[in-house]
Amino acid sequence: PTPTAPAATGLIRLRTVPPDAQIYVDGRQVGVGSLFDFSGAAGPRQIRIVSPGCQTMEFSVTVEAGGTARNLGTRTLTCQ
């Protein structure tokens, strides 16, 4: 059998306001309030941020393979 190459990965950095917001990458919860160098598959990723009483934020990013983190900064939800 031919060995398969490992999947390319990249890093994501992200903070949220409010700090208790749940962060999902491709439908999987991966953090609360922040991600620091979260390692995931390189390529297009769907990010969703939710917190009770706040409007859900959803957006797409492309994560590059390698050691440089994709810094998404602080994402502020609109809350009631």
Coordinates of C-alpha atoms in Angstrom, one line a residue:
P1 CA 0.0 0.0 0.0
T2 CA 1.1 3.6 -0.7
P3 CA 1.4 5.7 2.4
T4 CA -0.8 8.8 2.3
A5 CA 0.6 12.3 3.1
P6 CA -0.7 13.9 6.3
A7 CA -3.4 16.5 5.8
A8 CA -2.1 20.1 5.7
T9 CA -3.0 22.1 8.7
G10 CA -3.1 25.8 9.6
L11 CA -3.8 27.9 12.7
I12 CA -6.6 30.3 13.8
R13 CA -6.5 33.0 16.4
L14 CA -9.7 34.7 17.6
R15 CA -11.2 36.5 20.6
T16 CA -14.9 37.3 21.2
V17 CA -16.9 39.9 23.0
P18 CA -18.8 38.8 25.1
P19 CA -16.0 36.6 26.5
D20 CA -18.4 33.7 27.1
A21 CA -19.4 33.3 23.4
Q22 CA -19.0 29.8 22.0
I23 CA -16.8 29.4 18.9
Y24 CA -17.5 26.7 16.3
V25 CA -15.3 25.8 13.3
D26 CA -17.1 23.7 10.7
G27 CA -19.9 22.9 13.1
R28 CA -17.7 21.7 15.9
Q29 CA -17.4 23.7 19.1
V30 CA -13.7 24.4 19.6
G31 CA -13.5 27.2 22.2
V32 CA -15.3 29.7 24.5
G33 CA -14.2 33.4 24.3
S34 CA -11.0 32.8 22.4
L35 CA -8.9 30.5 20.2
F36 CA -5.2 30.7 20.4
D37 CA -3.4 28.9 17.5
F38 CA -6.2 26.4 17.0
S39 CA -4.9 23.8 14.6
G40 CA -7.3 22.6 11.9
A41 CA -7.3 21.5 8.3
A42 CA -6.0 24.1 5.8
G43 CA -8.5 25.4 3.3
P44 CA -11.9 27.1 3.6
R45 CA -13.5 27.0 7.1
Q46 CA -16.9 28.1 8.4
I47 CA -16.8 30.0 11.7
R48 CA -19.9 30.5 13.9
I49 CA -19.9 32.5 17.2
V50 CA -22.9 32.3 19.5
S51 CA -23.9 33.6 22.9
P52 CA -27.3 33.7 24.6
G53 CA -29.0 37.1 24.0
C54 CA -26.7 38.0 21.1
Q55 CA -27.0 37.8 17.4
T56 CA -25.1 34.8 16.0
M57 CA -22.1 35.7 13.8
E58 CA -21.1 33.5 10.9
F59 CA -18.4 33.9 8.3
S60 CA -15.9 32.0 6.2
V61 CA -12.1 32.1 6.2
T62 CA -9.4 30.4 4.3
V63 CA -6.7 28.9 6.5
E64 CA -3.3 28.6 4.9
A65 CA -1.1 25.6 5.6
G66 CA 1.9 26.1 7.7
G67 CA 2.9 27.7 11.0
T68 CA 1.6 31.2 10.5
A69 CA -1.7 31.8 12.4
R70 CA -4.7 33.4 10.6
N71 CA -5.4 36.1 13.2
L72 CA -9.1 37.1 13.0
G73 CA -8.8 39.6 15.8
T74 CA -11.7 40.4 18.2
R75 CA -15.2 39.7 16.9
T76 CA -17.9 41.6 18.8
L77 CA -21.4 40.2 18.8
T78 CA -24.5 42.5 18.8
C79 CA -26.3 41.8 22.1
Q80 CA -29.6 42.9 23.6

